[in-house]
PDB file of C-alpha atoms in Angstrom:
ATOM      1  CA  MET A   1      85.439 -41.329  74.319  1.00  0.00           C
ATOM      2  CA  GLY A   2      84.932 -39.746  77.786  1.00  0.00           C
ATOM      3  CA  GLU A   3      87.587 -37.048  77.424  1.00  0.00           C
ATOM      4  CA  GLN A   4      85.537 -34.212  78.007  1.00  0.00           C
ATOM      5  CA  HIS A   5      85.822 -30.663  75.634  1.00  0.00           C
ATOM      6  CA  ASP A   6      83.822 -27.640  77.234  1.00  0.00           C
ATOM      7  CA  GLU A   7      80.847 -27.676  79.674  1.00  0.00           C
ATOM      8  CA  VAL A   8      77.644 -25.599  79.553  1.00  0.00           C
ATOM      9  CA  ARG A   9      75.725 -25.525  82.448  1.00  0.00           C
ATOM     10  CA  TYR A  10      71.527 -24.664  82.249  1.00  0.00           C
ATOM     11  CA  GLY A  11      71.735 -23.538  86.181  1.00  0.00           C
ATOM     12  CA  GLU A  12      72.646 -25.480  89.013  1.00  0.00           C
ATOM     13  CA  TRP A  13      72.234 -28.838  88.080  1.00  0.00           C
ATOM     14  CA  VAL A  14      71.792 -29.761  84.797  1.00  0.00           C
ATOM     15  CA  ALA A  15      74.738 -29.686  82.691  1.00  0.00           C
ATOM     16  CA  VAL A  16      75.903 -30.328  78.548  1.00  0.00           C
ATOM     17  CA  ARG A  17      78.965 -31.525  77.821  1.00  0.00           C
ATOM     18  CA  ARG A  18      80.540 -32.561  74.376  1.00  0.00           C
ATOM     19  CA  HIS A  19      82.789 -35.525  72.860  1.00  0.00           C
ATOM     20  CA  GLY A  20      82.726 -34.010  69.158  1.00  0.00           C
ATOM     21  CA  PHE A  21      79.397 -35.132  67.627  1.00  0.00           C
ATOM     22  CA  VAL A  22      78.031 -36.573  70.858  1.00  0.00           C
ATOM     23  CA  ALA A  23      76.798 -34.089  73.315  1.00  0.00           C
ATOM     24  CA  GLU A  24      76.182 -35.344  77.059  1.00  0.00           C
ATOM     25  CA  LEU A  25      73.255 -33.843  79.190  1.00  0.00           C
ATOM     26  CA  VAL A  26      74.158 -34.548  83.005  1.00  0.00           C
ATOM     27  CA  LEU A  27      71.869 -34.601  85.289  1.00  0.00           C
ATOM     28  CA  ASP A  28      74.199 -33.116  88.489  1.00  0.00           C
ATOM     29  CA  ARG A  29      72.356 -32.986  91.720  1.00  0.00           C
ATOM     30  CA  PRO A  30      74.324 -35.108  93.883  1.00  0.00           C
ATOM     31  CA  GLY A  31      72.582 -33.640  97.469  1.00  0.00           C
ATOM     32  CA  ALA A  32      69.626 -35.163  96.295  1.00  0.00           C
ATOM     33  CA  MET A  33      70.414 -37.728  93.785  1.00  0.00           C
ATOM     34  CA  ASN A  34      68.931 -36.076  91.020  1.00  0.00           C
ATOM     35  CA  ALA A  35      65.548 -35.575  92.552  1.00  0.00           C
ATOM     36  CA  VAL A  36      63.374 -33.779  89.539  1.00  0.00           C
ATOM     37  CA  SER A  37      62.261 -30.336  91.192  1.00  0.00           C
ATOM     38  CA  SER A  38      60.596 -27.907  89.119  1.00  0.00           C
ATOM     39  CA  GLU A  39      63.859 -25.713  88.814  1.00  0.00           C
ATOM     40  CA  MET A  40      65.502 -29.139  87.720  1.00  0.00           C
ATOM     41  CA  ALA A  41      62.769 -30.439  85.229  1.00  0.00           C
ATOM     42  CA  ARG A  42      62.534 -26.328  83.273  1.00  0.00           C
ATOM     43  CA  CYS A  43      66.653 -26.927  82.863  1.00  0.00           C
ATOM     44  CA  ILE A  44      65.953 -30.407  81.877  1.00  0.00           C
ATOM     45  CA  ALA A  45      63.736 -28.959  79.214  1.00  0.00           C
ATOM     46  CA  THR A  46      66.008 -25.782  78.128  1.00  0.00           C
ATOM     47  CA  ALA A  47      69.240 -27.572  77.416  1.00  0.00           C
ATOM     48  CA  CYS A  48      67.275 -29.974  75.755  1.00  0.00           C
ATOM     49  CA  ALA A  49      65.858 -27.468  73.773  1.00  0.00           C
ATOM     50  CA  ALA A  50      68.882 -26.205  73.041  1.00  0.00           C
ATOM     51  CA  LEU A  51      70.647 -29.893  71.752  1.00  0.00           C
ATOM     52  CA  ALA A  52      67.405 -30.271  69.775  1.00  0.00           C
ATOM     53  CA  GLU A  53      68.741 -27.162  67.735  1.00  0.00           C
ATOM     54  CA  ASP A  54      72.306 -27.836  67.854  1.00  0.00           C
ATOM     55  CA  ARG A  55      73.008 -29.445  64.568  1.00  0.00           C
ATOM     56  CA  ASP A  56      76.822 -30.842  65.672  1.00  0.00           C
ATOM     57  CA  ALA A  57      75.068 -33.223  68.251  1.00  0.00           C
ATOM     58  CA  ARG A  58      74.507 -36.254  66.105  1.00  0.00           C
ATOM     59  CA  ALA A  59      73.709 -38.586  69.386  1.00  0.00           C
ATOM     60  CA  VAL A  60      73.455 -37.844  73.399  1.00  0.00           C
ATOM     61  CA  VAL A  61      73.924 -39.367  76.251  1.00  0.00           C
ATOM     62  CA  LEU A  62      72.175 -39.349  79.111  1.00  0.00           C
ATOM     63  CA  THR A  63      74.225 -39.828  82.642  1.00  0.00           C
ATOM     64  CA  SER A  64      74.491 -39.323  86.075  1.00  0.00           C
ATOM     65  CA  SER A  65      77.227 -37.271  88.195  1.00  0.00           C
ATOM     66  CA  HIS A  66      75.557 -39.252  91.319  1.00  0.00           C
ATOM     67  CA  GLU A  67      77.902 -42.641  92.057  1.00  0.00           C
ATOM     68  CA  ARG A  68      74.922 -44.190  94.052  1.00  0.00           C
ATOM     69  CA  ALA A  69      71.772 -43.259  91.607  1.00  0.00           C
ATOM     70  CA  PHE A  70      70.876 -42.395  88.119  1.00  0.00           C
ATOM     71  CA  CYS A  71      67.969 -40.195  89.291  1.00  0.00           C
ATOM     72  CA  VAL A  72      65.502 -41.059  92.321  1.00  0.00           C
ATOM     73  CA  GLY A  73      62.641 -39.610  90.416  1.00  0.00           C
ATOM     74  CA  ALA A  74      60.531 -36.732  91.378  1.00  0.00           C
ATOM     75  CA  ASP A  75      61.481 -34.155  94.262  1.00  0.00           C
ATOM     76  CA  LEU A  76      58.732 -35.190  96.766  1.00  0.00           C
ATOM     77  CA  LYS A  77      59.891 -32.999  99.719  1.00  0.00           C
ATOM     78  CA  GLU A  78      59.083 -30.771  96.957  1.00  0.00           C
ATOM     79  CA  ARG A  79      55.417 -31.927  96.461  1.00  0.00           C
ATOM     80  CA  ASN A  80      54.926 -31.847 100.090  1.00  0.00           C
ATOM     81  CA  SER A  81      55.125 -28.660  99.863  1.00  0.00           C
ATOM     82  CA  LEU A  82      52.844 -27.444  97.004  1.00  0.00           C
ATOM     83  CA  THR A  83      49.427 -26.642  97.346  1.00  0.00           C
ATOM     84  CA  ASP A  84      46.679 -28.163  95.029  1.00  0.00           C
ATOM     85  CA  ALA A  85      46.900 -25.056  92.659  1.00  0.00           C
ATOM     86  CA  GLU A  86      51.359 -24.983  92.774  1.00  0.00           C
ATOM     87  CA  LEU A  87      50.888 -28.319  91.726  1.00  0.00           C
ATOM     88  CA  VAL A  88      48.751 -28.055  88.531  1.00  0.00           C
ATOM     89  CA  ARG A  89      51.155 -24.720  87.727  1.00  0.00           C
ATOM     90  CA  HIS A  90      53.696 -26.512  87.823  1.00  0.00           C
ATOM     91  CA  ARG A  91      52.858 -29.650  85.738  1.00  0.00           C
ATOM     92  CA  PRO A  92      53.041 -28.443  81.932  1.00  0.00           C
ATOM     93  CA  GLY A  93      56.790 -27.712  83.483  1.00  0.00           C
ATOM     94  CA  SER A  94      57.287 -31.158  84.741  1.00  0.00           C
ATOM     95  CA  ARG A  95      56.313 -32.613  81.650  1.00  0.00           C
ATOM     96  CA  ALA A  96      58.204 -30.712  79.368  1.00  0.00           C
ATOM     97  CA  ALA A  97      61.420 -31.691  80.913  1.00  0.00           C
ATOM     98  CA  TYR A  98      60.081 -35.846  80.188  1.00  0.00           C
ATOM     99  CA  THR A  99      58.798 -35.024  76.343  1.00  0.00           C
ATOM    100  CA  GLY A 100      62.217 -32.757  76.562  1.00  0.00           C
ATOM    101  CA  VAL A 101      63.901 -35.759  76.352  1.00  0.00           C
ATOM    102  CA  LEU A 102      61.406 -38.330  74.234  1.00  0.00           C
ATOM    103  CA  GLU A 103      61.179 -35.451  71.409  1.00  0.00           C
ATOM    104  CA  LEU A 104      65.258 -35.110  71.076  1.00  0.00           C
ATOM    105  CA  PRO A 105      65.490 -35.753  67.003  1.00  0.00           C
ATOM    106  CA  MET A 106      68.972 -37.363  66.756  1.00  0.00           C
ATOM    107  CA  PRO A 107      69.407 -40.910  68.757  1.00  0.00           C
ATOM    108  CA  THR A 108      69.604 -40.853  72.501  1.00  0.00           C
ATOM    109  CA  VAL A 109      71.621 -43.085  74.910  1.00  0.00           C
ATOM    110  CA  ALA A 110      70.878 -43.580  79.053  1.00  0.00           C
ATOM    111  CA  ALA A 111      73.728 -44.368  81.340  1.00  0.00           C
ATOM    112  CA  VAL A 112      72.050 -45.878  84.309  1.00  0.00           C
ATOM    113  CA  HIS A 113      73.856 -46.983  87.781  1.00  0.00           C
ATOM    114  CA  GLY A 114      71.904 -46.828  91.049  1.00  0.00           C
ATOM    115  CA  TYR A 115      68.584 -46.204  91.732  1.00  0.00           C
ATOM    116  CA  ALA A 116      66.713 -44.844  88.615  1.00  0.00           C
ATOM    117  CA  LEU A 117      62.882 -44.834  89.770  1.00  0.00           C
ATOM    118  CA  GLY A 118      59.839 -42.992  89.027  1.00  0.00           C
ATOM    119  CA  GLY A 119      60.463 -40.062  86.604  1.00  0.00           C
ATOM    120  CA  GLY A 120      64.125 -41.111  87.122  1.00  0.00           C
ATOM    121  CA  PHE A 121      63.544 -43.922  84.718  1.00  0.00           C
ATOM    122  CA  GLU A 122      61.078 -42.004  83.303  1.00  0.00           C
ATOM    123  CA  LEU A 123      63.655 -40.237  81.684  1.00  0.00           C
ATOM    124  CA  ALA A 124      65.985 -43.102  80.792  1.00  0.00           C
ATOM    125  CA  LEU A 125      62.440 -44.481  78.911  1.00  0.00           C
ATOM    126  CA  SER A 126      62.848 -41.594  77.135  1.00  0.00           C
ATOM    127  CA  CYS A 127      65.759 -42.566  75.677  1.00  0.00           C
ATOM    128  CA  ASP A 128      66.164 -45.077  72.350  1.00  0.00           C
ATOM    129  CA  VAL A 129      68.436 -47.013  74.106  1.00  0.00           C
ATOM    130  CA  ILE A 130      69.342 -47.733  78.190  1.00  0.00           C
ATOM    131  CA  VAL A 131      72.616 -48.876  78.987  1.00  0.00           C
ATOM    132  CA  ALA A 132      72.944 -50.299  83.017  1.00  0.00           C
ATOM    133  CA  ASP A 133      75.802 -51.755  85.101  1.00  0.00           C
ATOM    134  CA  PRO A 134      75.127 -54.370  87.551  1.00  0.00           C
ATOM    135  CA  THR A 135      74.155 -51.702  90.297  1.00  0.00           C
ATOM    136  CA  ALA A 136      70.957 -50.227  88.499  1.00  0.00           C
ATOM    137  CA  VAL A 137      67.703 -50.754  90.061  1.00  0.00           C
ATOM    138  CA  VAL A 138      65.357 -49.560  88.335  1.00  0.00           C
ATOM    139  CA  GLY A 139      60.683 -49.231  88.682  1.00  0.00           C
ATOM    140  CA  LEU A 140      58.084 -46.874  88.505  1.00  0.00           C
ATOM    141  CA  PRO A 141      57.051 -46.857  92.060  1.00  0.00           C
ATOM    142  CA  GLU A 142      54.512 -43.826  91.723  1.00  0.00           C
ATOM    143  CA  VAL A 143      51.035 -45.798  92.874  1.00  0.00           C
ATOM    144  CA  SER A 144      53.227 -46.622  96.685  1.00  0.00           C
ATOM    145  CA  VAL A 145      52.555 -42.799  97.081  1.00  0.00           C
ATOM    146  CA  GLY A 146      49.160 -42.306  95.829  1.00  0.00           C
ATOM    147  CA  VAL A 147      50.117 -41.178  91.691  1.00  0.00           C
ATOM    148  CA  ILE A 148      51.037 -42.858  88.781  1.00  0.00           C
ATOM    149  CA  PRO A 149      54.347 -42.454  86.433  1.00  0.00           C
ATOM    150  CA  GLY A 150      53.350 -38.877  84.959  1.00  0.00           C
ATOM    151  CA  GLY A 151      56.269 -38.719  82.784  1.00  0.00           C
ATOM    152  CA  GLY A 152      55.489 -40.699  80.081  1.00  0.00           C
ATOM    153  CA  GLY A 153      56.075 -44.361  81.811  1.00  0.00           C
ATOM    154  CA  THR A 154      52.421 -45.931  81.297  1.00  0.00           C
ATOM    155  CA  GLN A 155      52.939 -44.893  77.650  1.00  0.00           C
ATOM    156  CA  LEU A 156      56.297 -45.494  77.434  1.00  0.00           C
ATOM    157  CA  LEU A 157      57.168 -49.261  79.677  1.00  0.00           C
ATOM    158  CA  PRO A 158      54.106 -51.419  77.488  1.00  0.00           C
ATOM    159  CA  ARG A 159      55.980 -49.975  74.254  1.00  0.00           C
ATOM    160  CA  ARG A 160      59.232 -51.425  75.763  1.00  0.00           C
ATOM    161  CA  VAL A 161      57.717 -54.733  77.042  1.00  0.00           C
ATOM    162  CA  GLY A 162      54.003 -55.328  76.219  1.00  0.00           C
ATOM    163  CA  ALA A 163      50.564 -54.320  78.451  1.00  0.00           C
ATOM    164  CA  ALA A 164      50.360 -57.431  81.027  1.00  0.00           C
ATOM    165  CA  ARG A 165      54.290 -56.667  81.992  1.00  0.00           C
ATOM    166  CA  ALA A 166      54.036 -53.028  82.105  1.00  0.00           C
ATOM    167  CA  ALA A 167      50.834 -53.860  84.251  1.00  0.00           C
ATOM    168  CA  GLU A 168      52.471 -55.790  86.695  1.00  0.00           C
ATOM    169  CA  LEU A 169      55.570 -53.777  87.540  1.00  0.00           C
ATOM    170  CA  ILE A 170      53.474 -50.429  87.551  1.00  0.00           C
ATOM    171  CA  PHE A 171      50.879 -52.112  89.742  1.00  0.00           C
ATOM    172  CA  SER A 172      53.136 -53.872  92.306  1.00  0.00           C
ATOM    173  CA  ALA A 173      54.901 -50.669  92.260  1.00  0.00           C
ATOM    174  CA  ARG A 174      58.227 -53.051  92.709  1.00  0.00           C
ATOM    175  CA  ARG A 175      62.267 -52.104  92.071  1.00  0.00           C
ATOM    176  CA  VAL A 176      63.650 -54.588  89.592  1.00  0.00           C
ATOM    177  CA  PRO A 177      67.221 -55.151  90.236  1.00  0.00           C
ATOM    178  CA  ALA A 178      69.798 -55.300  87.336  1.00  0.00           C
ATOM    179  CA  ALA A 179      70.006 -58.818  85.857  1.00  0.00           C
ATOM    180  CA  GLU A 180      66.496 -59.293  85.847  1.00  0.00           C
ATOM    181  CA  ALA A 181      65.933 -54.779  84.000  1.00  0.00           C
ATOM    182  CA  ARG A 182      68.112 -56.466  81.317  1.00  0.00           C
ATOM    183  CA  GLU A 183      65.921 -60.127  81.292  1.00  0.00           C
ATOM    184  CA  LEU A 184      62.625 -58.216  81.193  1.00  0.00           C
ATOM    185  CA  GLY A 185      63.715 -55.413  78.343  1.00  0.00           C
ATOM    186  CA  LEU A 186      63.352 -52.459  80.823  1.00  0.00           C
ATOM    187  CA  VAL A 187      67.641 -51.564  79.988  1.00  0.00           C
ATOM    188  CA  ASP A 188      69.198 -52.801  76.363  1.00  0.00           C
ATOM    189  CA  LEU A 189      72.751 -53.365  77.331  1.00  0.00           C
ATOM    190  CA  LEU A 190      74.242 -54.398  80.707  1.00  0.00           C
ATOM    191  CA  ALA A 191      78.287 -52.945  81.189  1.00  0.00           C
ATOM    192  CA  ALA A 192      80.597 -53.687  83.909  1.00  0.00           C
ATOM    193  CA  GLU A 193      79.939 -52.116  86.964  1.00  0.00           C
ATOM    194  CA  GLY A 194      80.998 -48.518  86.942  1.00  0.00           C
ATOM    195  CA  ALA A 195      81.313 -48.666  82.926  1.00  0.00           C
ATOM    196  CA  ASP A 196      77.690 -47.857  82.117  1.00  0.00           C
ATOM    197  CA  ARG A 197      78.703 -43.629  81.459  1.00  0.00           C
ATOM    198  CA  ASN A 198      81.878 -45.192  79.170  1.00  0.00           C
ATOM    199  CA  GLN A 199      79.457 -47.913  77.246  1.00  0.00           C
ATOM    200  CA  ALA A 200      76.672 -45.090  76.633  1.00  0.00           C
ATOM    201  CA  LEU A 201      79.364 -42.894  74.839  1.00  0.00           C
ATOM    202  CA  GLU A 202      81.064 -45.177  73.185  1.00  0.00           C
ATOM    203  CA  LEU A 203      77.614 -46.393  71.731  1.00  0.00           C
ATOM    204  CA  ALA A 204      76.595 -42.788  71.203  1.00  0.00           C
ATOM    205  CA  GLY A 205      80.276 -42.046  69.431  1.00  0.00           C
ATOM    206  CA  ARG A 206      79.668 -45.435  66.761  1.00  0.00           C
ATOM    207  CA  MET A 207      76.057 -44.145  66.356  1.00  0.00           C
ATOM    208  CA  ALA A 208      77.667 -40.580  65.930  1.00  0.00           C
ATOM    209  CA  ALA A 209      79.808 -41.745  63.254  1.00  0.00           C
ATOM    210  CA  ASN A 210      76.799 -42.231  60.621  1.00  0.00           C
ATOM    211  CA  SER A 211      74.826 -39.070  58.667  1.00  0.00           C
ATOM    212  CA  PRO A 212      73.226 -37.059  60.794  1.00  0.00           C
ATOM    213  CA  VAL A 213      70.672 -36.564  58.282  1.00  0.00           C
ATOM    214  CA  GLY A 214      70.051 -40.406  58.162  1.00  0.00           C
ATOM    215  CA  LEU A 215      70.181 -40.653  61.844  1.00  0.00           C
ATOM    216  CA  ARG A 216      67.285 -37.922  62.461  1.00  0.00           C
ATOM    217  CA  ALA A 217      65.597 -39.539  59.425  1.00  0.00           C
ATOM    218  CA  ALA A 218      65.739 -42.988  61.048  1.00  0.00           C
ATOM    219  CA  LYS A 219      64.559 -41.998  64.379  1.00  0.00           C
ATOM    220  CA  ARG A 220      61.352 -39.938  62.909  1.00  0.00           C
ATOM    221  CA  ALA A 221      59.943 -43.352  60.914  1.00  0.00           C
ATOM    222  CA  LEU A 222      60.811 -45.206  64.396  1.00  0.00           C
ATOM    223  CA  ARG A 223      58.780 -42.903  66.849  1.00  0.00           C
ATOM    224  CA  LEU A 224      55.874 -41.903  64.063  1.00  0.00           C
ATOM    225  CA  GLY A 225      55.534 -45.456  62.579  1.00  0.00           C
ATOM    226  CA  HIS A 226      55.219 -47.107  65.860  1.00  0.00           C
ATOM    227  CA  GLY A 227      51.574 -48.726  66.545  1.00  0.00           C
ATOM    228  CA  LEU A 228      50.796 -47.903  62.928  1.00  0.00           C
ATOM    229  CA  ASP A 229      49.740 -50.820  60.774  1.00  0.00           C
ATOM    230  CA  LEU A 230      52.114 -52.211  58.595  1.00  0.00           C
ATOM    231  CA  LYS A 231      50.476 -50.364  55.552  1.00  0.00           C
ATOM    232  CA  ALA A 232      50.437 -47.296  57.303  1.00  0.00           C
ATOM    233  CA  GLY A 233      54.080 -47.464  58.611  1.00  0.00           C
ATOM    234  CA  LEU A 234      56.018 -48.228  55.294  1.00  0.00           C
ATOM    235  CA  GLU A 235      54.412 -44.601  54.092  1.00  0.00           C
ATOM    236  CA  VAL A 236      55.768 -43.492  57.156  1.00  0.00           C
ATOM    237  CA  GLU A 237      58.771 -44.915  56.286  1.00  0.00           C
ATOM    238  CA  ASP A 238      58.500 -44.189  52.278  1.00  0.00           C
ATOM    239  CA  ALA A 239      58.448 -40.287  53.542  1.00  0.00           C
ATOM    240  CA  ALA A 240      61.246 -40.538  55.944  1.00  0.00           C
ATOM    241  CA  TRP A 241      63.240 -42.049  52.720  1.00  0.00           C
ATOM    242  CA  ARG A 242      62.265 -38.762  50.845  1.00  0.00           C
ATOM    243  CA  THR A 243      63.736 -36.461  53.302  1.00  0.00           C
ATOM    244  CA  VAL A 244      67.282 -38.381  52.899  1.00  0.00           C
ATOM    245  CA  ALA A 245      67.176 -39.492  49.599  1.00  0.00           C
ATOM    246  CA  PHE A 246      68.003 -35.879  47.632  1.00  0.00           C
ATOM    247  CA  SER A 247      69.930 -34.471  50.635  1.00  0.00           C
ATOM    248  CA  GLY A 248      73.754 -33.467  51.180  1.00  0.00           C
ATOM    249  CA  ASP A 249      74.919 -36.904  53.138  1.00  0.00           C
ATOM    250  CA  ARG A 250      73.007 -38.955  50.760  1.00  0.00           C
ATOM    251  CA  ALA A 251      74.977 -38.002  47.802  1.00  0.00           C
ATOM    252  CA  GLU A 252      78.736 -37.680  50.679  1.00  0.00           C
ATOM    253  CA  GLY A 253      77.816 -41.237  51.483  1.00  0.00           C
ATOM    254  CA  VAL A 254      77.529 -42.791  48.211  1.00  0.00           C
ATOM    255  CA  ALA A 255      80.799 -41.155  47.172  1.00  0.00           C
ATOM    256  CA  ALA A 256      82.655 -41.988  50.477  1.00  0.00           C
ATOM    257  CA  PHE A 257      81.332 -45.562  49.753  1.00  0.00           C
ATOM    258  CA  ASN A 258      82.424 -45.877  46.158  1.00  0.00           C
ATOM    259  CA  GLU A 259      85.798 -43.736  46.980  1.00  0.00           C
ATOM    260  CA  LYS A 260      86.552 -46.117  50.230  1.00  0.00           C
ATOM    261  CA  ARG A 261      86.931 -42.916  52.071  1.00  0.00           C
ATOM    262  CA  THR A 262      85.140 -42.298  55.372  1.00  0.00           C
ATOM    263  CA  PRO A 263      82.278 -39.939  54.907  1.00  0.00           C
ATOM    264  CA  ASP A 264      82.465 -35.902  55.525  1.00  0.00           C
ATOM    265  CA  TRP A 265      78.903 -35.904  56.356  1.00  0.00           C
ATOM    266  CA  PRO A 266      77.424 -31.781  55.356  1.00  0.00           C
ATOM    267  CA  GLY A 267      74.773 -33.037  57.238  1.00  0.00           C
ATOM    268  CA  GLU A 268      72.142 -31.835  55.444  1.00  0.00           C
TER     269      GLU A 268
END
């Protein structure tokens, strides 16, 4: 699963590698521990836009090329040099990076080791599942530098761990080591040290073996239904079911099951 087939670069610091039907979105700014500058944010957004349209990408894994960090968050050196007007002008591009990951239509898995702080943890929170190794340290320390989590953290964290736990973590700005992060639900799976990427790719591979139409519809139902009352949520589910019920994937899935063979998904 770890075998790399080809690589497309988006600017200097973001790459997409293909592993069959799994796309690996690589944060590759090792000189700055993947700190998200305006340029890197633009590259992440561009890569996500391309992946969203890629019908051969059935699952996406978000990884880091840095040995000691997933991503340390916003590039504070750059931020320090911006005027107020420049900061306002850069905001839409920054948001586009986080929403780009969040709105990917296929399942997404983050592979976290080392530091995943601030915007770095928000990129992981934007994924459906987070795999971490024992070196992972996560947190949203933005209030310690006079801002707030602005890449979705104030909304995504309470949806994971509840309002009070999210408040404690965000207001204290504390960093949470891997074992406690798993216990609190800040990450979902703990891998052996150094194995977060391989485990995330393996999990994504199992996901990608399933119907691409089904995967996207299930993700849409999960996302749109969250926070609705049960009756409204079941209507969202029914609408998603109708998009798959008469698809080529459903016909192939039923036929393959009856013929006791592996499905060859048309993806439509």
